[in-house]
Coordinates of C-alpha atoms in Angstrom, one line a residue:
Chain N
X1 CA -160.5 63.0 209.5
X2 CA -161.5 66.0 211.8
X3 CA -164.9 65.3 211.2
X4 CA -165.0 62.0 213.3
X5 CA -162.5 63.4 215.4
X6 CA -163.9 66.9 216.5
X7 CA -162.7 68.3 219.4
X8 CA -158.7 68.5 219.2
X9 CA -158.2 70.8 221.9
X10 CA -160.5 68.4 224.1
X11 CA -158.3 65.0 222.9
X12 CA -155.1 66.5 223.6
X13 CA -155.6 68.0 226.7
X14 CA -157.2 64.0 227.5
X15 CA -153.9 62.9 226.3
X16 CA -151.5 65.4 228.1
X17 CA -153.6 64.3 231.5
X18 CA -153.6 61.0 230.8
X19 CA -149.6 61.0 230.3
X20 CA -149.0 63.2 233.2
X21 CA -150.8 60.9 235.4
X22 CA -149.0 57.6 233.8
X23 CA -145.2 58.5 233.5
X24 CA -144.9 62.2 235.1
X25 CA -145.4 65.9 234.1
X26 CA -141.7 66.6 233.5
X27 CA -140.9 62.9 231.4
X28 CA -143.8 63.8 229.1
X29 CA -143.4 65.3 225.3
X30 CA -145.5 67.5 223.3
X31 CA -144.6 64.5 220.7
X32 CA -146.5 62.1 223.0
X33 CA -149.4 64.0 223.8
X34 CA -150.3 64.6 219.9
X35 CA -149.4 60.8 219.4
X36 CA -151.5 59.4 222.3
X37 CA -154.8 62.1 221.0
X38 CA -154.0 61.0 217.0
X39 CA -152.9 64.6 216.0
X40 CA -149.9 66.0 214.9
X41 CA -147.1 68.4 217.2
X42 CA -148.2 71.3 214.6
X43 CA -152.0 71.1 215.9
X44 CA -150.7 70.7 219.3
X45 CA -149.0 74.0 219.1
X46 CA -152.0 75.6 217.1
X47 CA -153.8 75.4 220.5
X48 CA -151.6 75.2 223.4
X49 CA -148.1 77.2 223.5
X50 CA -146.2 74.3 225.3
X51 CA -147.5 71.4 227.5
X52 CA -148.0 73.3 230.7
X53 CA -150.8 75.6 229.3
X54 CA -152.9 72.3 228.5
X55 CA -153.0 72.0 232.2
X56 CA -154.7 75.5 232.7
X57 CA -157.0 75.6 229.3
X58 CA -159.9 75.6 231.6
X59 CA -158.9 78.4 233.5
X60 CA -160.6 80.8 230.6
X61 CA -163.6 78.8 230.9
X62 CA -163.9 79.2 234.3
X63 CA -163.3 82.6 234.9
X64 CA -165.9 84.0 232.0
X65 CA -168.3 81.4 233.7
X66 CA -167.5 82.8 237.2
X67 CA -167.4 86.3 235.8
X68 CA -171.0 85.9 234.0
X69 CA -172.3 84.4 237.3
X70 CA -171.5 87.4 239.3
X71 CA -172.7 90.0 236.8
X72 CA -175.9 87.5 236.9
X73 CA -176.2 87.8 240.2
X74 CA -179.9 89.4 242.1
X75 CA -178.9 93.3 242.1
X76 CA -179.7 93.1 245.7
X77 CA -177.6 90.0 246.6
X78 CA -174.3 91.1 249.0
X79 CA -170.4 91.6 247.4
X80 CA -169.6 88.4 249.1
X81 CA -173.1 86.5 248.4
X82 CA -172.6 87.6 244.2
X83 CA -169.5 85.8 244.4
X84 CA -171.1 82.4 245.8
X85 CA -173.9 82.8 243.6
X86 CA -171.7 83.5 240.6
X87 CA -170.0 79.8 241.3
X88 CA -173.4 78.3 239.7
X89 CA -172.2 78.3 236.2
X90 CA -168.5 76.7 237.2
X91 CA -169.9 74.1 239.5
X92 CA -171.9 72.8 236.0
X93 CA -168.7 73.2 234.2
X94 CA -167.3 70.8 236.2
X95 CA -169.9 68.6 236.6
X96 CA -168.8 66.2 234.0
X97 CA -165.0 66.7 235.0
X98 CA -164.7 65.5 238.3
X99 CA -162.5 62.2 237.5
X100 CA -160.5 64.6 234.9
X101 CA -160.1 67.3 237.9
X102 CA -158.8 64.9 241.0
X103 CA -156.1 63.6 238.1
X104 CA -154.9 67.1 237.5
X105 CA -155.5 68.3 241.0
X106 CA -152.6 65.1 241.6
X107 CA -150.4 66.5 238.9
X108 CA -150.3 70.2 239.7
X109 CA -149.4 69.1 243.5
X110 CA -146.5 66.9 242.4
X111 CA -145.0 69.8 241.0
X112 CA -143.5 73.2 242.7
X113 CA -143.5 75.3 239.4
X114 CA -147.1 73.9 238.7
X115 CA -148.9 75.0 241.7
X116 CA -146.8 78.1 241.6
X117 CA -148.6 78.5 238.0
X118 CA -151.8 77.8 239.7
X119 CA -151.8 80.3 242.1
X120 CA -151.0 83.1 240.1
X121 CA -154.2 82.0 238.2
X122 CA -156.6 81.9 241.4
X123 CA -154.8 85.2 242.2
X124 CA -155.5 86.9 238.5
X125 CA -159.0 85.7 238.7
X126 CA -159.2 87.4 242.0
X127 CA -158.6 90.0 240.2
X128 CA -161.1 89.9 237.6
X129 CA -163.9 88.8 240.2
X130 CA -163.1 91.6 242.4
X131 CA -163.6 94.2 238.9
X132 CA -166.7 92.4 238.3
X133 CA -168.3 93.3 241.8
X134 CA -166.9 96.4 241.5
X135 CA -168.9 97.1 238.4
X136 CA -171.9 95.6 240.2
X137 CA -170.9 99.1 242.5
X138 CA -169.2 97.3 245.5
X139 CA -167.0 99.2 246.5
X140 CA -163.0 99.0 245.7
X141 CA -162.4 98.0 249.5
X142 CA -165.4 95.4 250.1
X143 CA -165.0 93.8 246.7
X144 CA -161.0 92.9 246.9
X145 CA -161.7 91.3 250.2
X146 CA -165.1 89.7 249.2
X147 CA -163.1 88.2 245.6
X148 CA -160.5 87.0 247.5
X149 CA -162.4 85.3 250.5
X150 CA -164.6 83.7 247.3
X151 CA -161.2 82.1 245.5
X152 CA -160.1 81.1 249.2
X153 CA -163.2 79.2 249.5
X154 CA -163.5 77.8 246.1
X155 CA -159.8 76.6 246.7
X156 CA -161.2 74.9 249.7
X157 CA -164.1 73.5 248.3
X158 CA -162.7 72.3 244.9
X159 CA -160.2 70.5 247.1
X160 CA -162.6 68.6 249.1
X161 CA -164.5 68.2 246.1
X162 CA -161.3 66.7 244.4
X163 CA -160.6 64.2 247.4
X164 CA -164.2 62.6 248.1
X165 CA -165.7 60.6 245.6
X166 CA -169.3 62.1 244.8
X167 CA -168.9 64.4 241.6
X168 CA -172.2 66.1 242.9
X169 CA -171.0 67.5 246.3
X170 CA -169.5 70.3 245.0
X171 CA -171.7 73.1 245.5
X172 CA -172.2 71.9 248.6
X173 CA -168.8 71.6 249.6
X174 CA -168.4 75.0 248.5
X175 CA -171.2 76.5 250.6
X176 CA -169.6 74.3 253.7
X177 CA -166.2 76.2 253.0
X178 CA -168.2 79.3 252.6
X179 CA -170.4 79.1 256.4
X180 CA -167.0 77.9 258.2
X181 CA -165.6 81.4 256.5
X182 CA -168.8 82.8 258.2
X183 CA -168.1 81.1 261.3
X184 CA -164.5 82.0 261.5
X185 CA -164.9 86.2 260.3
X186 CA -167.9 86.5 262.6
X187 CA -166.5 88.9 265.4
Chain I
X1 CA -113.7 97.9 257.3
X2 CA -116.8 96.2 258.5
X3 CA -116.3 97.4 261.9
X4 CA -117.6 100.9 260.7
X5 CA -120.1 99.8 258.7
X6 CA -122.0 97.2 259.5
X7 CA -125.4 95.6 258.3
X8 CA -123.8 94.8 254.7
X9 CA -127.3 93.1 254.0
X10 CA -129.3 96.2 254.9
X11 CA -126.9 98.3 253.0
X12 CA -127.3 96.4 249.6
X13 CA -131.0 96.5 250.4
X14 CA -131.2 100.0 250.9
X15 CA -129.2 100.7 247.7
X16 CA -131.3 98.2 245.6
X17 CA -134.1 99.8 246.3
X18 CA -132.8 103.2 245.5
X19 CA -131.7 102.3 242.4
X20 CA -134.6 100.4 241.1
X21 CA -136.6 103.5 242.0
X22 CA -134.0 105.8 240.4
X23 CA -133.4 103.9 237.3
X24 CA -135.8 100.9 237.3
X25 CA -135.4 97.1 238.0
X26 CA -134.8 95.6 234.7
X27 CA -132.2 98.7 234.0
X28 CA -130.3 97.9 237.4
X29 CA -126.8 95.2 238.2
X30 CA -125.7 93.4 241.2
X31 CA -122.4 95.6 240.4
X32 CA -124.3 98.7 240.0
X33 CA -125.8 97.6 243.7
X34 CA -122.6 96.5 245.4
X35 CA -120.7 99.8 244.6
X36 CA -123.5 101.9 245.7
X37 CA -123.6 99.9 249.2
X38 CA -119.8 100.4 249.1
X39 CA -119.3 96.5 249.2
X40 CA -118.5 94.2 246.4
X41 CA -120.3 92.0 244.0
X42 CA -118.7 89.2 246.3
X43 CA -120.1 90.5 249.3
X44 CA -123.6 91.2 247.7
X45 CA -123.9 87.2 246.5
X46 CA -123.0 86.2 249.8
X47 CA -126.1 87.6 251.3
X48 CA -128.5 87.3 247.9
X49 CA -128.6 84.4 244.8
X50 CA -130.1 87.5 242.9
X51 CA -131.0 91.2 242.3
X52 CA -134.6 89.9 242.7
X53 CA -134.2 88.6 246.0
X54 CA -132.9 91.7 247.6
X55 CA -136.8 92.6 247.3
X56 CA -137.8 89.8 249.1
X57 CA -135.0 89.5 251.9
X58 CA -137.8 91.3 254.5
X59 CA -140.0 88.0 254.0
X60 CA -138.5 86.1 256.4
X61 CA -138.7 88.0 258.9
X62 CA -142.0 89.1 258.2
X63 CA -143.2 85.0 258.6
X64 CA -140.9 84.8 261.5
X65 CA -143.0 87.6 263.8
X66 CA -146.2 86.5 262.1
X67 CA -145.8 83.0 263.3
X68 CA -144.7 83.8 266.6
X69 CA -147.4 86.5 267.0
X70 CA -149.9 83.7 266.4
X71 CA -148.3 81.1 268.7
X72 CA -148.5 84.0 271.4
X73 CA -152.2 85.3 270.9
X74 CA -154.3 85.0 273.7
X75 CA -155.4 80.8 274.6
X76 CA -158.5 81.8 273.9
X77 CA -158.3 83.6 270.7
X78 CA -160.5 82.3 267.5
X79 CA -158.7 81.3 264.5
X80 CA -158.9 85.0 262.8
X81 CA -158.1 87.2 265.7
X82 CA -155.5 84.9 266.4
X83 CA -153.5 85.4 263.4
X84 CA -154.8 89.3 263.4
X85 CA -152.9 89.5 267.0
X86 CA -150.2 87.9 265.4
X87 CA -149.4 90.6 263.0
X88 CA -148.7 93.4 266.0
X89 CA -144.7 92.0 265.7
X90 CA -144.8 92.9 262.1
X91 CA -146.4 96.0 262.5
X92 CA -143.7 97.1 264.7
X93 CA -141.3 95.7 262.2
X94 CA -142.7 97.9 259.8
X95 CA -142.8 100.9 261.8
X96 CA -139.3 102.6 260.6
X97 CA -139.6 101.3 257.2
X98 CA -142.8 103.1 256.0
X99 CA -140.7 105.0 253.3
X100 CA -138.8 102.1 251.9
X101 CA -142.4 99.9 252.1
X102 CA -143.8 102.7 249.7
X103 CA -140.8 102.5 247.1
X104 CA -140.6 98.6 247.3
X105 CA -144.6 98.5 246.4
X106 CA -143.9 101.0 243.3
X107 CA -141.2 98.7 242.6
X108 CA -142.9 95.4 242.4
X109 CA -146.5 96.8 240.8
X110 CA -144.1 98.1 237.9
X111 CA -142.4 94.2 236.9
X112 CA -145.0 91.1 236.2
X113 CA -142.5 88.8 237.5
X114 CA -142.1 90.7 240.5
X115 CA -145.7 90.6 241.2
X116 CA -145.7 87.0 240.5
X117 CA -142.9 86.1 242.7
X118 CA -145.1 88.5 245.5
X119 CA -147.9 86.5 244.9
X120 CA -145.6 83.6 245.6
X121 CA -144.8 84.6 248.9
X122 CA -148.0 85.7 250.3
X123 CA -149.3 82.6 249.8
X124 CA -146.3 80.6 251.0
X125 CA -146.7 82.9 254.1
X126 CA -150.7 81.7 254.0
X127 CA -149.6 78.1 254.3
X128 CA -147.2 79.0 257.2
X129 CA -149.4 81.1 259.1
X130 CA -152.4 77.7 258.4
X131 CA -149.8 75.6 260.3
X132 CA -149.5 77.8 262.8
X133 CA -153.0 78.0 263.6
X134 CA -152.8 74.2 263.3
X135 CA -150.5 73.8 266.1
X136 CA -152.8 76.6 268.2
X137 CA -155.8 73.3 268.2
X138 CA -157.4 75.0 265.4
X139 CA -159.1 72.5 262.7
X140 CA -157.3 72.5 259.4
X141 CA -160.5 73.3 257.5
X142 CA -160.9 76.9 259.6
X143 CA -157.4 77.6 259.6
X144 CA -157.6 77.4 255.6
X145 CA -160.0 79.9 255.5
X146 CA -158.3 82.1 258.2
X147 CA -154.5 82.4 257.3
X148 CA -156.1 82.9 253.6
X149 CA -158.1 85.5 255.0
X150 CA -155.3 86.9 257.3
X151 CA -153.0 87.1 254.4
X152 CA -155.8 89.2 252.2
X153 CA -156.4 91.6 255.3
X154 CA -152.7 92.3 256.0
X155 CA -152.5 92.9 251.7
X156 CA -155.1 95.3 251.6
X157 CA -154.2 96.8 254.9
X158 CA -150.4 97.3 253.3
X159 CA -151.5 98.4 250.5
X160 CA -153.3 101.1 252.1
X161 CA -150.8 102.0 254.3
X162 CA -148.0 102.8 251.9
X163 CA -150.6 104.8 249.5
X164 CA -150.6 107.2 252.7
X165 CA -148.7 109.7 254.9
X166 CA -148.7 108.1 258.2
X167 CA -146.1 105.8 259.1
X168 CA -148.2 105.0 262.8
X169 CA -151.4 104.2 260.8
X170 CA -150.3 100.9 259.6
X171 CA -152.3 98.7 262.3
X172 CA -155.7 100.6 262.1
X173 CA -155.7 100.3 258.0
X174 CA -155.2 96.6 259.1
X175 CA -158.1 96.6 261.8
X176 CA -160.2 98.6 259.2
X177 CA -159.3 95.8 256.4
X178 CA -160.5 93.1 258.9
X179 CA -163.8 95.3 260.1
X180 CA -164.6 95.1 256.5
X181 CA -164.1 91.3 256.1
X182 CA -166.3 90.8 258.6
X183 CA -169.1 93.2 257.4
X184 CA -168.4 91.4 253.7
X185 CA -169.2 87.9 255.2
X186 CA -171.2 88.5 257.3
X187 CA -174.4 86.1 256.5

């Protein structure tokens, strides 16, 4: 069966947005999901640990796609400009997603314990962006503050992104969030 | 008895934090906390929910100054060094409490869910310090990216300050932390 059916992790987290987005985060089942993708509760669990972590499945993508994109990076480019420049890689992650991101974007809001979720995320991928300019020898000081002001503006921009309807503004709805940063740090 | 000693809530704050220091967080009861405040478990859960929110009691007041700082920054004060003046009340809040600022960091960088729940309210305190840039005529869009970048200053600038000796030093590691921003985004 799998082999017309590839892609299980892809179906169910489909399915869990799907359901989410029809009847509500909280009145969904694990059962449900599996049902509505064709697959079992037992492959369900063999790729998400409980129905909130389909939500954030991306969140590895986009990190090693973020983190690959600042090592990538011109050696010359700023802490701050590596960081924009690294967002190349997750803006074509997401370029197929957009109608999948505006649904979860909607579900996430609805719920305290979800965003909370989401913010530690953007916070521990702060984290891992700020390492990553560090190892492109920023220094500890510039590259917390230039990692955090990039998840600040991808925040920004992916919501904006999220709200309008052209799935191709968002690199440049990301380096609108980026100059108004520009505009509003210049002394 | 109260008469004589007063401030119950500082005093089970004050003992919380010395015994989470002493004998760590996890290891540490409400009772254990009440007796060393000389006050009872009754007394200590009419001021707290929780041992964890002990921690966390300072918060309030933190947002409090912050947002009136803001409201009170010069008419003609961008977005950033509006919410930079704002933080002058809670540097003077800070100022007698430089000691128990260095064990309350130790404290929450030991415990994941302290560091979440940190997280938590730093960026609850972003949203509030947004609105309060809102309500100074600035756009939404540029007061995004300035409490978010106010928030990251005053972290790095706190962090600083409790790695070091001097209590007074707390708003230059801030100004430093907000040179630096600039310096990191500037085009």
């Amino acid at each position: 069966m799998s082999r017309w059916k590839p892609d299980a992790q892809g179906r169910l987290v489909k399915a869990a947005i799907e359901l989410f987005h029809e009847q509500g985060y909280e009145a969904t089942t694990v059962a449900e999901i599996a049902e509505r993708a064709g697959l079992t509760k037992r492959t369900f669990f063999r790729h998400f640990s409980d129905k909130r972590e389909v939500l954030f499945s991306g969140s590895i993508e986009l990190q090693r796609r973020w983190l690959e994109g600042v090592a990538g990076a011109p050696a010359d480019a700023g802490a701050l400009a590596a960081v924009s420049a690294g967002l190349d890689p997750v803006v074509e992650m997401f370029a197929e997603r957009h109608g999948f991101a505006r649904l979860r974007a909607g579900i996430i809001e609805a719920n305290p314990e979800l965003r909370e979720r989401e913010l530690i995320k953007l916070q521990s991928l702060a984290g891992a962006v700020t390492a990553a300019l560090i190892d492109r020898g920023v220094s500890a000081n510039a590259a917390i503050l230039a990692a955090h002001a990039g998840v600040t503006v991808f925040q920004v921009g992916f919501a904006r992104w999220v709200e309008q309807d052209d799935p191709a503004a968002f690199r440049r709805l990301i380096d609108e969030a980026l100059q108004e940063l520009r505009s509003v740090t210049a002394a």
